[in-house]
Coordinates of N, CA and C in Angstrom, one line a residue:
M1 N 32.5 98.8 60.3 CA 31.8 100.1 60.6 C 32.1 100.5 62.0
C2 N 32.0 101.8 62.2 CA 32.2 102.4 63.5 C 30.9 102.5 64.3
E3 N 30.9 103.0 65.5 CA 29.7 103.2 66.3 C 29.7 104.6 66.9
L4 N 28.5 105.2 67.0 CA 28.3 106.5 67.5 C 27.5 106.5 68.8
L5 N 27.8 107.5 69.6 CA 27.0 107.8 70.8 C 26.9 109.3 71.0
G6 N 25.7 109.8 71.2 CA 25.5 111.2 71.4 C 24.5 111.4 72.6
M7 N 24.5 112.6 73.2 CA 23.6 112.9 74.2 C 23.2 114.4 74.1
S8 N 21.9 114.6 74.4 CA 21.4 116.0 74.6 C 20.5 116.0 75.8
A9 N 20.7 117.0 76.7 CA 20.0 117.0 78.0 C 19.7 118.4 78.4
N10 N 18.6 118.5 79.2 CA 18.2 119.9 79.6 C 18.9 120.4 80.9
V11 N 19.7 119.5 81.5 CA 20.5 119.9 82.6 C 21.9 119.1 82.4
P12 N 23.0 119.7 83.0 CA 24.2 119.0 82.9 C 24.1 117.6 83.4
T13 N 24.5 116.6 82.6 CA 24.3 115.2 82.9 C 25.5 114.4 82.6
D14 N 25.9 113.4 83.4 CA 27.0 112.6 83.0 C 26.5 111.4 82.1
I15 N 27.4 111.0 81.2 CA 27.1 109.9 80.3 C 27.8 108.6 80.6
C16 N 28.2 108.5 81.8 CA 29.0 107.3 82.2 C 28.4 106.0 81.9
F17 N 27.0 105.9 82.2 CA 26.3 104.6 82.0 C 26.4 104.2 80.5
S18 N 25.9 105.1 79.6 CA 26.0 104.7 78.2 C 27.4 104.6 77.7
F19 N 28.3 105.4 78.1 CA 29.7 105.3 77.7 C 30.3 104.0 78.1
S20 N 29.9 103.5 79.3 CA 30.4 102.2 79.7 C 30.0 101.1 78.8
G21 N 28.8 101.1 78.3 CA 28.4 100.1 77.3 C 29.1 100.3 76.0
L22 N 29.3 101.5 75.5 CA 30.0 101.7 74.2 C 31.4 101.2 74.3
L23 N 32.1 101.5 75.4 CA 33.5 101.1 75.5 C 33.7 99.6 75.3
E24 N 32.8 98.8 75.7 CA 32.9 97.4 75.6 C 32.9 96.9 74.1
R25 N 32.2 97.7 73.3 CA 32.1 97.4 71.9 C 33.4 97.7 71.2
G26 N 34.3 98.5 71.8 CA 35.5 98.8 71.2 C 36.6 97.8 71.5
G27 N 36.4 96.6 71.0 CA 37.4 95.5 71.1 C 37.0 94.4 72.0
N28 N 35.9 94.4 72.7 CA 35.5 93.4 73.6 C 34.3 92.7 73.0
T29 N 33.1 93.3 73.1 CA 31.9 92.8 72.6 C 31.7 93.2 71.1
G30 N 32.5 94.0 70.6 CA 32.5 94.4 69.2 C 33.9 94.6 68.6
P31 N 34.0 94.7 67.3 CA 35.2 94.7 66.6 C 35.9 96.1 66.4
H32 N 35.4 97.1 67.1 CA 35.8 98.5 66.8 C 37.0 98.8 67.6
R33 N 38.2 98.3 67.2 CA 39.4 98.4 67.9 C 40.4 99.5 67.5
D34 N 40.0 100.4 66.6 CA 40.9 101.3 66.0 C 40.8 102.7 66.6
G35 N 40.5 102.8 67.8 CA 40.5 104.1 68.5 C 39.1 104.5 68.9
W36 N 39.0 105.5 69.8 CA 37.8 106.1 70.3 C 38.0 107.5 70.7
G37 N 36.9 108.2 70.9 CA 37.0 109.6 71.3 C 35.6 110.1 71.9
I38 N 35.7 111.1 72.7 CA 34.4 111.7 73.2 C 34.7 113.2 73.5
T39 N 33.6 114.0 73.2 CA 33.7 115.4 73.4 C 32.5 115.9 74.2
F40 N 32.8 116.6 75.3 CA 31.8 117.2 76.2 C 31.8 118.7 76.0
Y41 N 30.6 119.2 76.0 CA 30.5 120.7 76.0 C 30.2 121.3 77.3
E42 N 30.8 122.3 77.7 CA 30.6 123.1 78.9 C 30.5 124.6 78.6
G43 N 29.3 125.1 78.4 CA 29.2 126.5 78.0 C 29.6 126.6 76.5
K44 N 30.4 127.6 76.2 CA 30.9 127.7 74.9 C 32.1 126.9 74.6
G45 N 32.7 126.3 75.6 CA 33.9 125.5 75.4 C 33.5 124.0 75.4
C46 N 34.5 123.2 75.0 CA 34.4 121.8 75.0 C 35.7 121.1 75.3
R47 N 35.6 119.9 75.9 CA 36.8 119.2 76.2 C 36.7 117.8 75.5
T48 N 37.8 117.4 74.8 CA 37.8 116.2 74.1 C 38.9 115.2 74.6
F49 N 38.5 113.9 74.7 CA 39.5 112.9 75.0 C 39.5 111.9 73.8
K50 N 40.7 111.6 73.3 CA 40.8 110.6 72.2 C 42.0 109.7 72.4
D51 N 41.9 108.5 71.8 CA 43.0 107.6 71.9 C 42.9 106.6 70.8
P52 N 44.0 106.4 70.0 CA 43.9 105.4 68.9 C 43.9 103.9 69.4
E53 N 44.0 103.7 70.7 CA 44.0 102.4 71.3 C 42.5 101.9 71.4
P54 N 42.3 100.6 71.5 CA 40.9 100.1 71.6 C 40.3 100.6 72.9
S55 N 39.1 101.0 72.9 CA 38.5 101.6 74.1 C 38.3 100.7 75.2
C56 N 38.2 99.4 75.0 CA 38.0 98.4 76.1 C 39.2 98.3 76.9
Q57 N 40.4 98.7 76.4 CA 41.6 98.6 77.2 C 42.4 99.9 77.3
S58 N 41.8 101.0 77.0 CA 42.4 102.3 77.0 C 42.4 102.8 78.5
E59 N 43.5 103.3 78.9 CA 43.6 103.9 80.3 C 42.9 105.2 80.3
I60 N 43.0 105.9 79.2 CA 42.3 107.2 79.1 C 40.8 107.0 79.2
A61 N 40.3 106.0 78.5 CA 38.8 105.6 78.6 C 38.4 105.3 80.0
K62 N 39.3 104.6 80.7 CA 39.0 104.3 82.1 C 38.9 105.6 83.0
L63 N 39.8 106.5 82.7 CA 39.7 107.8 83.4 C 38.4 108.5 83.1
V64 N 38.0 108.6 81.9 CA 36.8 109.3 81.5 C 35.6 108.6 82.1
K65 N 35.6 107.2 82.1 CA 34.5 106.5 82.7 C 34.4 106.7 84.2
A66 N 35.5 106.9 84.8 CA 35.4 107.1 86.3 C 35.2 108.5 86.7
Y67 N 35.3 109.4 85.7 CA 35.2 110.9 86.1 C 33.9 111.4 85.5
P68 N 32.8 111.5 86.3 CA 31.5 111.9 85.8 C 31.4 113.3 85.3
I69 N 31.9 113.6 84.1 CA 31.8 115.0 83.6 C 30.4 115.2 83.2
K70 N 29.8 116.3 83.6 CA 28.4 116.6 83.3 C 28.4 117.6 82.2
S71 N 27.5 117.4 81.2 CA 27.3 118.2 80.0 C 25.9 118.1 79.5
V72 N 25.5 119.1 78.7 CA 24.2 119.0 78.1 C 24.3 118.5 76.6
S73 N 25.5 118.4 76.1 CA 25.7 117.9 74.7 C 27.0 117.1 74.7
V74 N 26.9 115.9 74.2 CA 28.1 115.0 74.1 C 28.1 114.2 72.8
I75 N 29.2 114.0 72.2 CA 29.4 113.1 71.1 C 30.6 112.2 71.3
S76 N 30.3 110.9 71.1 CA 31.4 109.9 71.2 C 31.4 109.0 70.0
H77 N 32.5 108.3 69.9 CA 32.7 107.4 68.7 C 33.7 106.4 69.0
I78 N 33.5 105.1 68.5 CA 34.5 104.1 68.5 C 34.7 103.7 67.1
R79 N 36.0 103.5 66.7 CA 36.3 103.4 65.3 C 36.7 101.9 64.9
Q80 N 36.3 101.6 63.7 CA 36.8 100.4 63.0 C 37.2 100.9 61.7
G81 N 38.5 101.2 61.5 CA 39.1 101.9 60.4 C 38.9 101.3 59.1
N82 N 38.5 102.1 58.1 CA 38.5 101.6 56.7 C 39.2 102.6 55.7
R83 N 39.2 103.8 56.1 CA 39.9 104.9 55.3 C 40.9 105.6 56.3
G84 N 42.2 105.5 55.9 CA 43.1 106.2 56.8 C 43.7 105.2 57.8
R85 N 45.0 105.4 58.2 CA 45.6 104.5 59.1 C 45.1 104.8 60.6
V86 N 45.4 103.9 61.4 CA 45.0 104.0 62.8 C 46.0 104.9 63.5
C87 N 45.6 106.1 63.9 CA 46.4 107.1 64.5 C 45.5 108.2 65.2
L88 N 46.1 109.0 66.0 CA 45.4 110.0 66.7 C 44.6 111.0 65.8
E89 N 45.3 111.5 64.8 CA 44.7 112.5 63.9 C 43.5 111.9 63.1
N90 N 43.4 110.6 63.0 CA 42.2 110.0 62.3 C 41.1 109.5 63.2
T91 N 41.3 109.9 64.5 CA 40.3 109.4 65.5 C 39.2 110.5 65.7
H92 N 38.0 110.0 65.7 CA 36.8 110.9 65.9 C 36.6 111.1 67.4
P93 N 35.8 112.1 67.8 CA 35.2 113.2 67.0 C 36.2 114.2 66.5
F94 N 35.8 115.0 65.5 CA 36.5 116.1 64.9 C 35.9 117.4 65.3
T95 N 36.6 118.4 65.6 CA 36.1 119.7 66.0 C 36.8 120.8 65.2
R96 N 36.0 121.8 64.8 CA 36.4 123.0 64.1 C 35.7 124.2 64.6
E97 N 36.2 125.4 64.5 CA 35.6 126.6 64.9 C 34.7 127.2 63.7
L98 N 33.6 127.6 64.0 CA 32.7 128.3 63.1 C 31.9 129.4 63.8
W99 N 32.1 130.7 63.4 CA 31.4 131.8 64.0 C 31.8 131.9 65.5
G100 N 33.0 131.6 65.9 CA 33.4 131.7 67.2 C 32.8 130.6 68.1
R101 N 32.4 129.5 67.5 CA 31.8 128.4 68.2 C 32.4 127.1 67.8
E102 N 32.7 126.2 68.8 CA 33.2 124.9 68.4 C 32.2 123.9 67.9
I103 N 32.4 123.4 66.7 CA 31.5 122.5 66.1 C 32.1 121.1 66.1
T104 N 31.4 120.1 66.6 CA 31.9 118.7 66.7 C 31.1 117.8 65.9
Y105 N 31.8 116.8 65.4 CA 31.2 115.8 64.4 C 31.8 114.5 64.5
A106 N 31.0 113.4 64.3 CA 31.5 112.1 64.2 C 30.7 111.3 63.1
H107 N 31.4 110.4 62.4 CA 30.8 109.7 61.3 C 30.9 108.2 61.4
N108 N 29.9 107.5 61.0 CA 29.9 106.1 60.9 C 29.6 105.7 59.5
G109 N 30.5 105.0 58.8 CA 30.2 104.6 57.4 C 31.5 104.7 56.6
Q110 N 31.2 104.6 55.3 CA 32.3 104.6 54.3 C 31.9 105.2 53.0
L111 N 32.6 106.2 52.5 CA 32.3 106.9 51.3 C 33.2 106.4 50.1
S112 N 32.6 106.5 48.9 CA 33.4 106.2 47.7 C 33.2 107.4 46.7
N113 N 34.2 107.5 45.8 CA 34.1 108.6 44.8 C 33.8 110.0 45.4
Y114 N 34.6 110.3 46.5 CA 34.4 111.5 47.2 C 35.5 112.5 46.8
Q115 N 36.3 112.3 45.7 CA 37.3 113.2 45.4 C 36.9 114.6 45.0
D116 N 35.6 114.7 44.6 CA 35.0 116.0 44.3 C 34.7 116.9 45.5
L117 N 34.9 116.3 46.7 CA 34.7 117.1 47.9 C 36.0 117.9 48.1
A118 N 35.9 119.2 47.8 CA 37.1 120.1 47.8 C 36.9 121.3 48.7
P119 N 36.9 121.2 50.0 CA 36.7 122.3 50.8 C 37.8 123.4 50.7
K120 N 37.3 124.6 50.8 CA 38.2 125.8 50.6 C 38.8 126.3 51.9
W121 N 37.9 126.5 52.9 CA 38.4 127.1 54.2 C 38.8 126.1 55.2
Y122 N 38.2 124.9 55.2 CA 38.6 123.9 56.2 C 39.3 122.7 55.5
R123 N 40.4 122.4 56.1 CA 41.3 121.3 55.6 C 41.4 120.2 56.6
P124 N 41.4 118.9 56.1 CA 41.5 117.8 57.0 C 43.0 117.8 57.6
V125 N 43.1 117.3 58.8 CA 44.4 117.1 59.4 C 44.8 115.7 59.1
G126 N 43.9 114.8 59.2 CA 44.2 113.4 58.9 C 43.9 113.0 57.5
N127 N 43.7 111.7 57.2 CA 43.4 111.3 55.8 C 42.2 110.4 55.7
T128 N 41.2 110.7 56.5 CA 40.0 109.9 56.4 C 38.9 110.6 55.5
D129 N 38.0 109.8 54.9 CA 36.9 110.3 54.2 C 36.0 111.0 55.2
S130 N 35.9 110.6 56.4 CA 35.1 111.2 57.4 C 35.4 112.7 57.7
E131 N 36.7 112.9 58.0 CA 37.1 114.3 58.3 C 37.0 115.2 57.0
L132 N 37.3 114.6 55.9 CA 37.1 115.4 54.7 C 35.6 115.8 54.5
A133 N 34.7 114.9 54.7 CA 33.3 115.2 54.6 C 32.9 116.3 55.6
F134 N 33.4 116.2 56.8 CA 33.2 117.3 57.8 C 33.6 118.6 57.4
C135 N 34.8 118.7 56.8 CA 35.3 120.0 56.3 C 34.5 120.5 55.2
W136 N 34.0 119.6 54.3 CA 33.1 120.0 53.2 C 31.8 120.5 53.7
I137 N 31.2 119.9 54.7 CA 30.0 120.4 55.3 C 30.1 121.8 55.9
L138 N 31.2 122.0 56.7 CA 31.5 123.3 57.3 C 31.7 124.4 56.2
D139 N 32.4 124.0 55.1 CA 32.6 124.9 54.0 C 31.3 125.3 53.4
K140 N 30.4 124.4 53.2 CA 29.1 124.7 52.6 C 28.2 125.6 53.5
I141 N 28.3 125.3 54.8 CA 27.6 126.1 55.8 C 28.1 127.5 55.8
R142 N 29.4 127.6 55.8 CA 30.0 129.0 55.8 C 29.7 129.7 54.6
Q143 N 29.7 129.0 53.5 CA 29.3 129.7 52.2 C 27.9 130.2 52.2
K144 N 27.0 129.4 52.8 CA 25.6 129.8 52.8 C 25.3 130.8 53.9
Y145 N 26.0 130.7 55.0 CA 25.8 131.6 56.1 C 27.1 132.3 56.5
P146 N 27.5 133.3 55.8 CA 28.8 134.0 56.1 C 28.9 134.5 57.6
E147 N 27.7 134.9 58.1 CA 27.6 135.3 59.5 C 26.7 134.3 60.2
R148 N 26.9 134.3 61.5 CA 26.1 133.4 62.4 C 24.6 133.9 62.3
P149 N 23.7 133.0 61.8 CA 22.3 133.4 61.7 C 21.6 133.4 63.1
T150 N 20.6 134.1 63.2 CA 19.8 134.1 64.5 C 19.0 132.8 64.6
N151 N 18.7 132.2 63.5 CA 18.0 130.9 63.6 C 18.9 129.8 63.4
M152 N 19.5 129.3 64.4 CA 20.5 128.2 64.3 C 19.8 126.9 63.8
L153 N 18.6 126.7 64.1 CA 17.9 125.5 63.6 C 18.0 125.4 62.1
S154 N 17.9 126.5 61.4 CA 18.0 126.4 59.9 C 19.4 125.9 59.5
V155 N 20.4 126.2 60.3 CA 21.8 125.7 60.0 C 21.8 124.2 60.1
F156 N 21.2 123.7 61.1 CA 21.2 122.2 61.3 C 20.3 121.5 60.3
R157 N 19.3 122.1 59.9 CA 18.5 121.5 58.8 C 19.3 121.5 57.5
Y158 N 20.0 122.5 57.3 CA 20.9 122.5 56.1 C 22.0 121.5 56.2
A159 N 22.6 121.3 57.4 CA 23.6 120.3 57.6 C 23.0 118.9 57.3
A160 N 21.7 118.7 57.6 CA 21.1 117.4 57.3 C 20.9 117.2 55.8
K161 N 20.6 118.3 55.1 CA 20.5 118.3 53.7 C 21.8 117.9 53.0
L162 N 22.9 118.5 53.6 CA 24.2 118.1 53.0 C 24.5 116.7 53.3
A163 N 24.1 116.2 54.5 CA 24.4 114.8 54.8 C 23.6 113.9 53.8
N164 N 22.5 114.3 53.4 CA 21.7 113.5 52.4 C 22.5 113.4 51.1
T165 N 23.2 114.5 50.7 CA 24.0 114.5 49.5 C 25.1 113.5 49.7
L166 N 25.8 113.5 50.9 CA 26.9 112.6 51.1 C 26.4 111.1 51.2
R167 N 25.2 110.9 51.6 CA 24.7 109.5 51.6 C 24.7 108.9 50.2
E168 N 24.6 109.7 49.2 CA 24.7 109.2 47.8 C 26.0 108.6 47.5
K169 N 27.0 108.9 48.3 CA 28.4 108.4 48.0 C 28.7 107.2 48.9
G170 N 27.8 106.8 49.7 CA 28.0 105.6 50.5 C 27.2 105.7 51.8
V171 N 27.7 105.0 52.9 CA 27.1 105.0 54.2 C 27.5 106.2 55.0
F172 N 26.5 107.0 55.4 CA 26.9 108.2 56.1 C 25.9 108.5 57.3
N173 N 26.2 107.8 58.4 CA 25.5 108.1 59.7 C 26.3 109.2 60.4
M174 N 25.7 110.2 61.0 CA 26.4 111.3 61.5 C 25.8 111.9 62.7
L175 N 26.7 112.4 63.6 CA 26.3 113.2 64.8 C 27.1 114.5 64.6
F176 N 26.4 115.7 64.9 CA 26.9 117.0 64.6 C 26.3 118.0 65.6
T177 N 27.2 118.7 66.3 CA 26.7 119.6 67.4 C 27.5 120.9 67.5
D178 N 26.8 121.9 68.0 CA 27.5 123.1 68.4 C 27.5 123.3 69.9
G179 N 27.1 122.2 70.6 CA 26.9 122.3 72.1 C 25.6 122.7 72.5
V180 N 24.7 123.1 71.6 CA 23.3 123.5 71.9 C 22.4 122.5 71.2
Y181 N 22.5 122.5 69.9 CA 21.7 121.5 69.1 C 22.6 120.3 68.8
V182 N 21.9 119.2 68.7 CA 22.6 117.9 68.3 C 21.8 117.3 67.2
L183 N 22.5 117.2 66.0 CA 21.9 116.6 64.8 C 22.3 115.1 64.7
A184 N 21.3 114.3 64.5 CA 21.6 112.9 64.3 C 21.0 112.6 62.9
Y185 N 21.9 112.1 62.0 CA 21.5 111.8 60.6 C 21.7 110.3 60.4
C186 N 20.7 109.6 59.9 CA 20.7 108.2 59.7 C 20.9 107.8 58.2
S187 N 21.9 107.1 57.9 CA 22.0 106.5 56.6 C 21.5 105.1 56.5
N188 N 21.9 104.3 57.5 CA 21.4 102.9 57.6 C 21.2 102.3 59.0
N189 N 21.7 103.0 60.0 CA 21.6 102.4 61.3 C 21.9 103.4 62.4
L190 N 20.8 103.9 63.1 CA 20.9 104.8 64.2 C 19.6 104.7 65.0
H191 N 19.8 104.8 66.3 CA 18.6 104.7 67.3 C 18.7 105.8 68.3
W192 N 17.6 106.1 68.9 CA 17.6 107.1 70.0 C 16.5 106.8 71.0
I193 N 16.7 107.4 72.2 CA 15.7 107.2 73.3 C 15.7 108.5 74.1
T194 N 14.5 108.9 74.5 CA 14.4 110.1 75.4 C 13.9 109.6 76.7
R195 N 14.7 109.9 77.8 CA 14.3 109.5 79.1 C 13.8 110.7 79.9
R196 N 12.6 110.5 80.5 CA 12.0 111.6 81.3 C 11.1 110.9 82.3
A197 N 10.6 111.7 83.3 CA 9.8 111.1 84.4 C 8.5 110.5 83.8
P198 N 8.0 109.4 84.3 CA 8.6 108.7 85.4 C 9.8 107.8 85.0
F199 N 11.0 108.0 85.6 CA 12.1 107.2 85.3 C 12.1 105.8 85.8
G200 N 12.8 104.9 85.1 CA 12.9 103.5 85.6 C 14.3 103.0 85.6
K201 N 14.5 101.7 85.6 CA 15.8 101.1 85.6 C 16.1 100.7 84.1
A202 N 17.4 100.6 83.9 CA 17.9 100.2 82.6 C 19.1 99.3 82.7
T203 N 19.3 98.3 81.8 CA 20.4 97.3 81.9 C 21.2 97.4 80.6
L204 N 22.5 97.5 80.8 CA 23.3 97.6 79.6 C 23.4 96.2 78.9
I205 N 23.5 96.2 77.6 CA 23.6 95.0 76.8 C 25.0 94.4 76.9
D206 N 26.0 95.3 76.9 CA 27.4 95.0 76.7 C 28.2 94.9 78.0
A207 N 27.6 95.2 79.1 CA 28.3 95.2 80.4 C 27.3 94.8 81.5
D208 N 27.8 94.3 82.6 CA 27.0 93.9 83.7 C 26.7 95.1 84.6
M209 N 25.8 95.9 84.1 CA 25.6 97.2 84.8 C 24.1 97.6 84.7
V210 N 23.5 97.9 85.8 CA 22.1 98.4 85.9 C 22.1 99.7 86.6
V211 N 21.2 100.6 86.1 CA 21.1 101.9 86.8 C 19.6 102.2 87.0
D212 N 19.3 102.8 88.1 CA 17.9 103.2 88.4 C 17.9 104.7 88.2
F213 N 17.4 105.2 87.1 CA 17.5 106.6 86.8 C 16.7 107.5 87.7
Q214 N 15.7 106.9 88.4 CA 14.9 107.6 89.4 C 15.8 108.1 90.5
Q215 N 16.8 107.3 90.8 CA 17.7 107.7 91.9 C 18.8 108.7 91.5
E216 N 18.9 108.9 90.2 CA 20.0 109.7 89.6 C 19.5 111.0 89.0
T217 N 18.2 111.2 89.0 CA 17.6 112.4 88.3 C 16.6 113.1 89.1
T218 N 16.1 114.2 88.6 CA 15.0 114.9 89.2 C 13.8 114.8 88.2
P219 N 12.5 115.0 88.7 CA 11.4 114.9 87.8 C 11.4 115.8 86.6
N220 N 12.2 116.8 86.6 CA 12.2 117.7 85.5 C 13.3 117.4 84.4
D221 N 14.1 116.4 84.7 CA 15.2 116.1 83.8 C 14.7 115.4 82.5
V222 N 15.3 115.8 81.4 CA 15.0 115.2 80.1 C 16.3 114.9 79.4
V223 N 16.6 113.7 79.1 CA 17.9 113.3 78.5 C 17.6 112.4 77.3
T224 N 18.2 112.7 76.2 CA 18.1 111.9 75.0 C 19.5 111.3 74.6
V225 N 19.5 110.1 74.4 CA 20.7 109.4 74.0 C 20.5 108.8 72.6
V226 N 21.5 109.0 71.7 CA 21.5 108.5 70.4 C 22.7 107.5 70.3
A227 N 22.4 106.3 69.6 CA 23.5 105.3 69.5 C 23.3 104.6 68.2
T228 N 24.3 104.0 67.7 CA 24.2 103.2 66.4 C 23.3 102.1 66.7
R229 N 23.5 101.3 67.8 CA 22.7 100.2 68.2 C 22.2 100.5 69.6
P230 N 21.0 100.0 70.0 CA 20.6 100.2 71.4 C 21.6 99.7 72.4
L231 N 21.8 100.5 73.4 CA 22.8 100.1 74.5 C 22.2 99.4 75.6
T232 N 20.8 99.4 75.7 CA 20.1 98.7 76.8 C 19.1 97.7 76.2
N233 N 18.8 96.7 77.0 CA 17.9 95.6 76.5 C 16.5 95.7 77.1
D234 N 16.2 96.7 77.9 CA 14.9 96.8 78.6 C 14.3 98.2 78.4
E235 N 14.6 98.9 77.3 CA 14.0 100.2 77.0 C 13.6 100.2 75.6
A236 N 12.7 101.1 75.3 CA 12.1 101.1 73.9 C 12.8 102.2 73.1
W237 N 13.9 101.8 72.4 CA 14.6 102.7 71.5 C 13.9 102.9 70.2
Q238 N 14.0 104.1 69.7 CA 13.4 104.5 68.4 C 14.4 104.2 67.3
Q239 N 14.1 103.4 66.3 CA 15.0 103.2 65.2 C 14.7 104.2 64.1
M240 N 15.7 104.9 63.6 CA 15.6 105.9 62.5 C 15.6 105.2 61.2
A241 N 14.9 105.8 60.2 CA 14.9 105.2 58.9 C 16.0 105.8 58.0
P242 N 16.4 105.1 57.0 CA 17.4 105.7 56.1 C 17.0 107.0 55.5
G243 N 17.9 108.0 55.6 CA 17.6 109.4 55.1 C 16.9 110.2 56.2
E244 N 16.6 109.7 57.3 CA 15.9 110.4 58.4 C 16.9 111.2 59.2
F245 N 16.5 112.3 59.7 CA 17.3 113.0 60.7 C 16.5 113.5 61.8
A246 N 17.1 113.8 62.9 CA 16.5 114.3 64.1 C 17.4 115.4 64.7
I247 N 16.8 116.5 65.2 CA 17.6 117.5 65.8 C 17.1 117.7 67.2
F248 N 18.0 117.6 68.2 CA 17.6 117.7 69.6 C 18.2 119.0 70.2
K249 N 17.5 119.6 71.2 CA 18.0 120.7 71.9 C 17.5 120.5 73.4
L250 N 18.4 120.5 74.3 CA 18.1 120.4 75.7 C 17.3 119.1 76.0
G251 N 17.6 118.1 75.2 CA 16.9 116.8 75.4 C 15.7 116.5 74.6
E252 N 15.1 117.6 74.1 CA 13.9 117.5 73.3 C 14.1 117.5 71.8
K253 N 13.3 116.7 71.1 CA 13.4 116.6 69.7 C 12.7 117.9 69.1
V254 N 13.4 118.7 68.4 CA 12.9 120.0 67.9 C 12.7 120.0 66.4
A255 N 13.2 119.0 65.7 CA 13.0 118.9 64.2 C 13.3 117.4 63.8

């Protein structure tokens, strides 16, 4: 299985600390050696870094880790391939345009009997079940909402409903964002934590790294991190139940 990492914050925030822990699971402390990727949102735009090499030894990953890009919405993924060969086009996250907005998605799990997923407008570039499911979700959203609705929260609730349908075909943990809202959908394994004042220290499980968030933040900062498994061993992560979803905006859980 793959592993997911997401962030929603009320101010542009770097994800270097959490990303450092995730990278180690990509071939060092974990078996996810089949590529990695990360997407940062900056206004209406986003920048993505991906590499089919193991994240623990990727030079591109080292660059991203050392370059504190600040964002309010981030999605990252490390891959342990089960559908589709190990190559750049099969590496998550995947991004497509909808209503003039970049939508980004990453999936952890494996689907079966998904041949009935036949998207009309969006076509996979690679050959993974994950990207096909993403295209199917966007097709269904576009069909239901031909124009961008004023209430975007309803779109994300609908995306969660579609994820529930996909869960019937196998394991489907998902992160999905437009750069404003971040949807986390749990099929079998997903956790989240919201950090706010008073901030404390945190220690990574997978790397010898400690951070004192009080020194890195202001009293008004709110940052939520979502991960397949907790990344720190001294914080109270919330475990999601199968079929549960959470939608975050500017660090706060809104649904």
